[in-house]
Structure formats: C-alpha cells, structure tokens
Amino acid sequence: MNDPAVQATRTLLIEALAAAPDADTNAPDLPTMFTPSSHRLALDPDVTVVRGARGTGKTFWARALTDPALREVAAKSYMMPRLDRTKVITAFGGIDPVLGGKRTVTDLVKAGFKPRDLWSAVILMALGQPEVRELETWAERIEWTQQNGEKYEAALRRVDRETREQKQTLILLFDTLDHLHSDRRQLDLLLAGLFEVALELRLTTGTLRAKIFVRPDMYESAPRDFADASKLGANATDLSWSRENLYGLLFHQLGNHASKQTQAFRASTGVWREEGPGRFIAPVDLIADQKRQEEVFVMLAGPFMGTDRRKGHTYTWVPNHLQDGLGLVSPRTWLRTLFHSAQRTSDKWVNHPLPLHYDAIRESLSYSAKVRLEELQDDIGWAALTIEHLSGTQVPMEPSAVRYAWNSSGLQAKIKELVQGTDHGSGPRGLDSTGSIDFDEVMRELLALGVMTKRTNGALDLPDIYRLASQIARKGGVARKPVS
C-alpha cells in the first residue's frame, strides 16, 4: 500500500531537486541559496582566483555576487560586512558582460592583439574611461589602451581613490572562461594575460579587484611567465564540498521548496529559522553534524544499500560512489543522482515504504556517470578518450596493461585527431609537437585530474563516476546498468 506521507516526501525530492540551483540554466534565488562554510573565501573580494570543476558552483556564485540581495545574504551568512559595501561588474560571462562572447574574442586574437592589452581595455571599459567608451569597436579600444599606458594607470588611480572615498570595493568578475576561445592553446594565453592584469590590480590598488572563476585544469595549464606570478596562488581558493556540505545542501533544498510537503519536512527535522521571505535556515546539526544528517537520510533512504549492512550504509555509500579519484563530489551530480533515484523509485517501486529505494539509488549511479563522462568530454576531451579506449577491459589494471590497451586501440591517433580540431584544444602534457604520446605522462596527468586512481600495489583503477558509463568492469564492483 502506498503511504501518502512517503509519496509526499518522494514528490518533494523530485520537485525540489529538479529545480535545484544550476546557474547555467537557472538564476540563483534567495530561498535555495546555500552557503557552505567552505566557500567563504570564494566570496572574499581579496581572493582573485576561484578554482572549481564542472558543477561545483562557479557560475552560481558568480551570478549571486552580481545580485545585491543575494550578496547581502552572503555577507550575513559569512559574517563578511565588506560584501555589503561591494559593487560588482561582470567583465566576461554571465548576463550583460563588458566584453562580448567567443566570437568577439576570436576575432581580436586573429587580429593579433595581445591578451594583456585586451584585458586592460576591458578594465577601462568597466571603469568608464570616457576615451575608451566613446570608441565603437574593441579593436579601437585595445589600440587606444596600447598607446596610452600612462592614462591607463591614471584611470586606475582615479577610480581607486573614488571607491576608497565611498568606502567600497569594486569587483570585476570573470566567469565561463571555458567559452573564451575554441583553441585551448589560445585559451591558455588569454588566461595568462587575464591572470597578469588581475594580479596587477590586486597589488597596485586598494579597492579594485578581479575575481576569476576557472576550472583547476585551466588554471594549471595557463603559462606563468609574468612578474609576480608566484603570488597568484596566494590569492586563490578552491570550491570544495565535504560530505557534510553535500547533505546540508540536500536538506536546504528540501526545506526551502515552495510546497506543503516542505513544511512537513521542516517540522520533522527540527526548528528551522526563517530568514526573509520564503527562506529558512536549517538547524545547525542538520548542516554540520554527520550523526544527525545520517539519521535524517535514513528516514529518506533507509540505513543500508540492501536488506542488511553487508551492502553498505546509505549515508556513506552514495557520496563515496559519486566521488572522483581526488575524493571530490560535484554537488550538481549529487543532487541529480538523488533526483533520478526518486524518479526511479516512483516508476519501479511505488509501494516501497521509504521515499528512496536502494536499488533506485544504485541504478542512478550509471545515469550520473553518463552525465559526468559527457561533461569530461566537453571539458577535457582527450581524458574522456582514454576511458573510451579502455572499453572491454576490467580494472584494476597494471600500467603495462593500460598502455597495451591504448596502443592496440589506436588512442594516440585519436588524440592527435582530436586536438587538431578547433573545438577541443590542446591534448595531454604527454603529447609532443610530433604527435607522439608518452602514455606514462598521460597516466600521471589522469591521476592528477582524478580520472584515475592508483592502488597501493601500483595497479590503476577508475572511479565509478567515470567507469559506470563505459564498458569497463570491476570485479566485485557496482554493476553497470542501462541508462533510461
């Protein structure tokens, strides 16, 4: 018999997680904005670079910073009053940026403009330099900037002085930089120029700051051959998500969805504090205490991934199987998995006595892995190819067996073909100018990216979040399921 209360909670999971924040498609809003403690530095105006993999919240925070109401919430949550005295201008990415998109940048690169000069012109436009704003094209603006270095520095000093007198901070925001240029080699040079100009702002002004949201691999691959480049790392942070953060995010979404089921969820999990229209803050233990979080998740999914503990505890099993080789879980992947699990439960186990069936969770891993592998193909195409060319094998594998599989399947030619196109950019560090690949170097880079892991005996393995979307087996591992 279908318990109405269970069905209501299952419906809440489906509806709340379907609408969960994904700033690529949905703008952040006041009720669903979650402020994990580990993200405080990402919003600090003095932090120049915010590194985050796909789905970790880069665009979410970039858009939140541009919204005065959300900035006010963040300032209060993080006890960072400076955010209340901050003005944010979107320089690249997002809505209404100072600089246009990929086509504009591509044309400027083709015209031979240096990245440093391009970004300096963007800064002058953002600061409202009259001589630059009056010009009609970006080519003219960059040429003016090239020829007027003294006026450029004077403009920075002027705005810095005015902003300081107003007791404000001005942030120039850069996001979606993977869409900056199709050619990864050019993208690396553009990023290096941006890092150079941003660091210069940080070191030479008191109130003007750049904030750059970028993928870790892009940050690492950009050359650092400019003055004071070593200081960039001291002004950088990472968007990381602990297990407590992930469960806190889940419960925050369930407790802030606009439905009657939400009220019942809040009533069953403690005293929530109302903070503004439609926004509720969960009890501290629901956000930070693993024991309490597990108690609540057991209410949703039961204690075990089967009929007893031999199959694993749900609280630890789900995030453990979603993490990459670095132990990182994308919150987007996390919420998508639980959303899909609730849907599968509703379709196949509608009379299950809990909102989530453990087999639905298990089956949803393959769905999440498919999405994650597609993201890897978009972000680092050559890395996705290395997984594809292990199809039909079983992990863990000795490095020699991995090399054999790659050689016999023609991986080297495929990577060379991939990077010759304009849409996928550069290949691995192990690819030299002749097109020859050092597969040992490729393995080391895949380990650094979290696409592979190494066991204590030296054998190489793949995390489930990549393996389950491919024809790669693991003895005793989670079985691959068809994705529907």
Short mmCIF file of C-alpha atoms in Angstrom, two decimals, residues 204-432:
data_model
loop_
_atom_site.label_atom_id
_atom_site.label_comp_id
_atom_site.label_asym_id
_atom_site.label_seq_id
_atom_site.Cartn_x
_atom_site.Cartn_y
_atom_site.Cartn_z
CA THR A 204 48.68 48.13 -7.08
CA THR A 205 45.23 49.27 -5.89
CA GLY A 206 43.43 49.18 -2.59
CA THR A 207 39.83 48.79 -3.72
CA LEU A 208 39.83 47.43 -7.29
CA ARG A 209 39.73 43.67 -7.55
CA ALA A 210 39.26 40.99 -10.20
CA LYS A 211 37.54 37.72 -9.32
CA ILE A 212 38.15 34.90 -11.79
CA PHE A 213 36.12 31.67 -11.69
CA VAL A 214 38.05 28.97 -13.55
CA ARG A 215 38.43 25.19 -13.81
CA PRO A 216 41.51 23.81 -11.99
CA ASP A 217 42.97 22.24 -15.13
CA MET A 218 42.68 25.56 -16.99
CA TYR A 219 44.35 27.36 -14.11
CA GLU A 220 47.22 24.89 -14.12
CA SER A 221 47.78 24.92 -17.88
CA ALA A 222 47.98 28.71 -18.29
CA PRO A 223 51.64 29.83 -18.55
CA ARG A 224 53.04 31.95 -15.69
CA ASP A 225 55.80 33.95 -17.31
CA PHE A 226 54.81 37.36 -15.94
CA ALA A 227 56.10 39.33 -12.99
CA ASP A 228 54.99 38.19 -9.51
CA ALA A 229 53.22 35.15 -10.99
CA SER A 230 54.15 33.14 -7.90
CA LYS A 231 51.85 35.38 -5.84
CA LEU A 232 48.78 34.30 -7.79
CA GLY A 233 48.44 31.07 -5.82
CA ALA A 234 48.38 33.01 -2.55
CA ASN A 235 45.28 34.81 -3.85
CA ALA A 236 43.42 31.68 -4.95
CA THR A 237 40.98 29.24 -3.37
CA ASP A 238 39.03 26.13 -4.33
CA LEU A 239 35.32 25.35 -4.32
CA SER A 240 35.27 22.13 -2.32
CA TRP A 241 32.33 20.16 -0.94
CA SER A 242 32.66 17.98 2.13
CA ARG A 243 30.17 15.20 2.86
CA GLU A 244 28.52 17.44 5.44
CA ASN A 245 28.23 20.22 2.84
CA LEU A 246 26.56 17.86 0.36
CA TYR A 247 23.97 16.66 2.84
CA GLY A 248 23.48 20.22 4.08
CA LEU A 249 22.77 21.29 0.51
CA LEU A 250 20.26 18.47 0.05
CA PHE A 251 18.36 19.30 3.22
CA HIS A 252 18.44 23.02 2.46
CA GLN A 253 16.78 22.41 -0.93
CA LEU A 254 14.12 20.18 0.62
CA GLY A 255 13.45 22.71 3.37
CA ASN A 256 13.14 25.69 1.01
CA HIS A 257 10.96 24.38 -1.80
CA ALA A 258 7.62 26.14 -2.20
CA SER A 259 5.21 23.33 -1.33
CA LYS A 260 3.20 21.88 1.55
CA GLN A 261 5.50 18.86 1.65
CA THR A 262 8.35 21.22 2.52
CA GLN A 263 6.58 22.32 5.67
CA ALA A 264 6.23 18.70 6.77
CA PHE A 265 9.92 18.07 6.09
CA ARG A 266 10.95 21.06 8.20
CA ALA A 267 8.63 20.01 11.01
CA SER A 268 10.17 16.52 11.07
CA THR A 269 13.80 17.67 11.15
CA GLY A 270 13.97 20.30 13.90
CA VAL A 271 13.43 24.02 14.33
CA TRP A 272 14.18 25.96 11.16
CA ARG A 273 14.81 29.71 11.40
CA GLU A 274 13.01 31.97 8.95
CA GLU A 275 15.34 34.44 7.26
CA GLY A 276 13.49 36.57 4.76
CA PRO A 277 10.51 35.75 2.54
CA GLY A 278 10.46 32.04 1.72
CA ARG A 279 13.94 31.40 3.08
CA PHE A 280 14.54 29.04 6.00
CA ILE A 281 17.80 28.11 7.70
CA ALA A 282 18.17 24.54 8.92
CA PRO A 283 19.19 23.63 12.47
CA VAL A 284 22.99 23.63 12.85
CA ASP A 285 23.18 19.89 13.42
CA LEU A 286 21.35 19.23 10.14
CA ILE A 287 24.04 21.19 8.31
CA ALA A 288 27.18 20.14 10.19
CA ASP A 289 26.67 17.02 12.30
CA GLN A 290 27.21 13.71 10.48
CA LYS A 291 25.27 11.67 13.03
CA ARG A 292 22.18 13.86 12.73
CA GLN A 293 22.49 14.01 8.95
CA GLU A 294 22.62 10.22 8.78
CA GLU A 295 19.50 9.95 10.95
CA VAL A 296 17.57 12.17 8.55
CA PHE A 297 18.89 10.48 5.42
CA VAL A 298 17.90 7.10 6.86
CA MET A 299 14.35 8.49 7.04
CA LEU A 300 14.57 9.02 3.28
CA ALA A 301 16.57 6.02 2.07
CA GLY A 302 16.87 3.53 4.91
CA PRO A 303 20.09 2.57 6.67
CA PHE A 304 21.53 0.10 4.16
CA MET A 305 22.06 -0.28 0.41
CA GLY A 306 20.21 -3.58 0.58
CA THR A 307 18.49 -5.72 3.18
CA ASP A 308 21.40 -5.54 5.64
CA ARG A 309 24.68 -3.78 6.38
CA ARG A 310 26.73 -6.06 4.10
CA LYS A 311 25.71 -3.92 1.11
CA GLY A 312 26.91 -0.72 2.77
CA HIS A 313 25.43 2.19 4.71
CA THR A 314 23.44 4.61 2.56
CA TYR A 315 24.86 7.76 4.22
CA THR A 316 28.43 6.97 3.22
CA TRP A 317 27.77 4.72 0.20
CA VAL A 318 26.15 7.35 -2.03
CA PRO A 319 28.81 10.11 -1.84
CA ASN A 320 31.62 7.55 -1.87
CA HIS A 321 30.45 6.17 -5.22
CA LEU A 322 29.97 9.64 -6.72
CA GLN A 323 33.45 10.92 -5.93
CA ASP A 324 36.29 11.15 -8.41
CA GLY A 325 39.84 9.97 -7.86
CA LEU A 326 40.60 13.03 -5.73
CA GLY A 327 37.70 12.28 -3.40
CA LEU A 328 35.65 15.19 -4.80
CA VAL A 329 31.91 15.10 -5.47
CA SER A 330 30.17 17.65 -7.68
CA PRO A 331 27.07 18.98 -5.88
CA ARG A 332 25.30 19.08 -9.23
CA THR A 333 26.00 15.35 -9.69
CA TRP A 334 24.93 14.69 -6.10
CA LEU A 335 21.53 16.37 -6.48
CA ARG A 336 20.95 14.88 -9.93
CA THR A 337 21.59 11.38 -8.58
CA LEU A 338 19.07 11.73 -5.77
CA PHE A 339 16.53 13.35 -8.11
CA HIS A 340 16.88 10.44 -10.54
CA SER A 341 16.69 7.97 -7.63
CA ALA A 342 13.37 9.43 -6.52
CA GLN A 343 12.05 9.23 -10.07
CA ARG A 344 13.16 5.60 -10.44
CA THR A 345 11.59 4.71 -7.10
CA SER A 346 8.31 6.28 -8.20
CA ASP A 347 8.42 4.38 -11.50
CA LYS A 348 9.53 0.93 -10.28
CA TRP A 349 8.98 0.72 -6.51
CA VAL A 350 6.00 2.97 -5.93
CA ASN A 351 4.90 0.96 -2.85
CA HIS A 352 8.32 1.00 -1.22
CA PRO A 353 7.90 2.09 2.44
CA LEU A 354 10.57 4.82 2.08
CA PRO A 355 10.89 7.72 -0.38
CA LEU A 356 14.06 6.25 -1.93
CA HIS A 357 14.70 2.61 -2.81
CA TYR A 358 18.29 1.44 -2.50
CA ASP A 359 18.21 -0.22 -5.92
CA ALA A 360 16.96 3.02 -7.46
CA ILE A 361 19.97 4.78 -5.96
CA ARG A 362 22.27 2.08 -7.29
CA GLU A 363 20.78 2.30 -10.78
CA SER A 364 21.06 6.08 -10.75
CA LEU A 365 24.83 5.86 -10.49
CA SER A 366 25.04 4.82 -14.14
CA TYR A 367 22.89 7.80 -15.11
CA SER A 368 25.13 10.17 -13.17
CA ALA A 369 28.26 8.59 -14.60
CA LYS A 370 26.94 9.10 -18.14
CA VAL A 371 26.35 12.79 -17.45
CA ARG A 372 29.75 13.18 -15.80
CA LEU A 373 31.53 11.50 -18.70
CA GLU A 374 29.75 13.82 -21.14
CA GLU A 375 30.97 16.76 -19.08
CA LEU A 376 34.50 15.37 -19.21
CA GLN A 377 34.20 15.10 -23.00
CA ASP A 378 33.25 18.78 -23.14
CA ASP A 379 35.92 19.95 -20.70
CA ILE A 380 38.91 17.65 -21.32
CA GLY A 381 38.13 15.67 -24.45
CA TRP A 382 41.39 13.71 -24.53
CA ALA A 383 40.81 12.42 -20.98
CA ALA A 384 37.39 11.08 -21.98
CA LEU A 385 39.07 9.34 -24.93
CA THR A 386 41.45 7.49 -22.60
CA ILE A 387 38.45 5.99 -20.80
CA GLU A 388 36.69 5.11 -24.06
CA HIS A 389 39.80 3.26 -25.23
CA LEU A 390 39.73 1.01 -22.16
CA SER A 391 36.35 -0.36 -23.25
CA GLY A 392 36.04 -4.11 -22.75
CA THR A 393 38.68 -4.27 -20.02
CA GLN A 394 38.46 -4.83 -16.28
CA VAL A 395 40.00 -2.66 -13.60
CA PRO A 396 42.20 -2.51 -11.64
CA MET A 397 44.86 -2.91 -14.34
CA GLU A 398 48.62 -2.87 -14.30
CA PRO A 399 50.08 0.22 -16.06
CA SER A 400 51.55 -2.07 -18.71
CA ALA A 401 48.07 -3.44 -19.46
CA VAL A 402 46.70 0.11 -19.74
CA ARG A 403 49.46 1.05 -22.18
CA TYR A 404 48.74 -2.08 -24.23
CA ALA A 405 45.00 -1.31 -24.38
CA TRP A 406 45.68 2.25 -25.50
CA ASN A 407 48.26 1.26 -28.09
CA SER A 408 46.23 -1.58 -29.56
CA SER A 409 43.08 0.56 -29.84
CA GLY A 410 44.79 3.45 -31.63
CA LEU A 411 44.41 6.04 -28.87
CA GLN A 412 47.44 8.03 -29.99
CA ALA A 413 45.95 8.73 -33.43
CA LYS A 414 42.56 9.58 -31.92
CA ILE A 415 44.03 12.15 -29.51
CA LYS A 416 46.10 13.67 -32.31
CA GLU A 417 42.96 13.93 -34.46
CA LEU A 418 41.01 15.45 -31.57
CA VAL A 419 43.47 18.23 -30.76
CA GLN A 420 43.87 19.19 -34.42
CA GLY A 421 40.24 20.34 -34.37
CA THR A 422 39.37 23.77 -33.01
CA ASP A 423 36.71 22.66 -30.55
CA HIS A 424 38.75 20.55 -28.14
CA GLY A 425 42.03 22.42 -27.79
CA SER A 426 45.29 21.01 -26.53
CA GLY A 427 45.92 17.43 -25.53
CA PRO A 428 47.70 15.94 -22.53
CA ARG A 429 51.12 17.09 -21.38
CA GLY A 430 52.49 13.81 -22.73
CA LEU A 431 51.73 14.87 -26.32
CA ASP A 432 54.75 16.39 -28.08
#
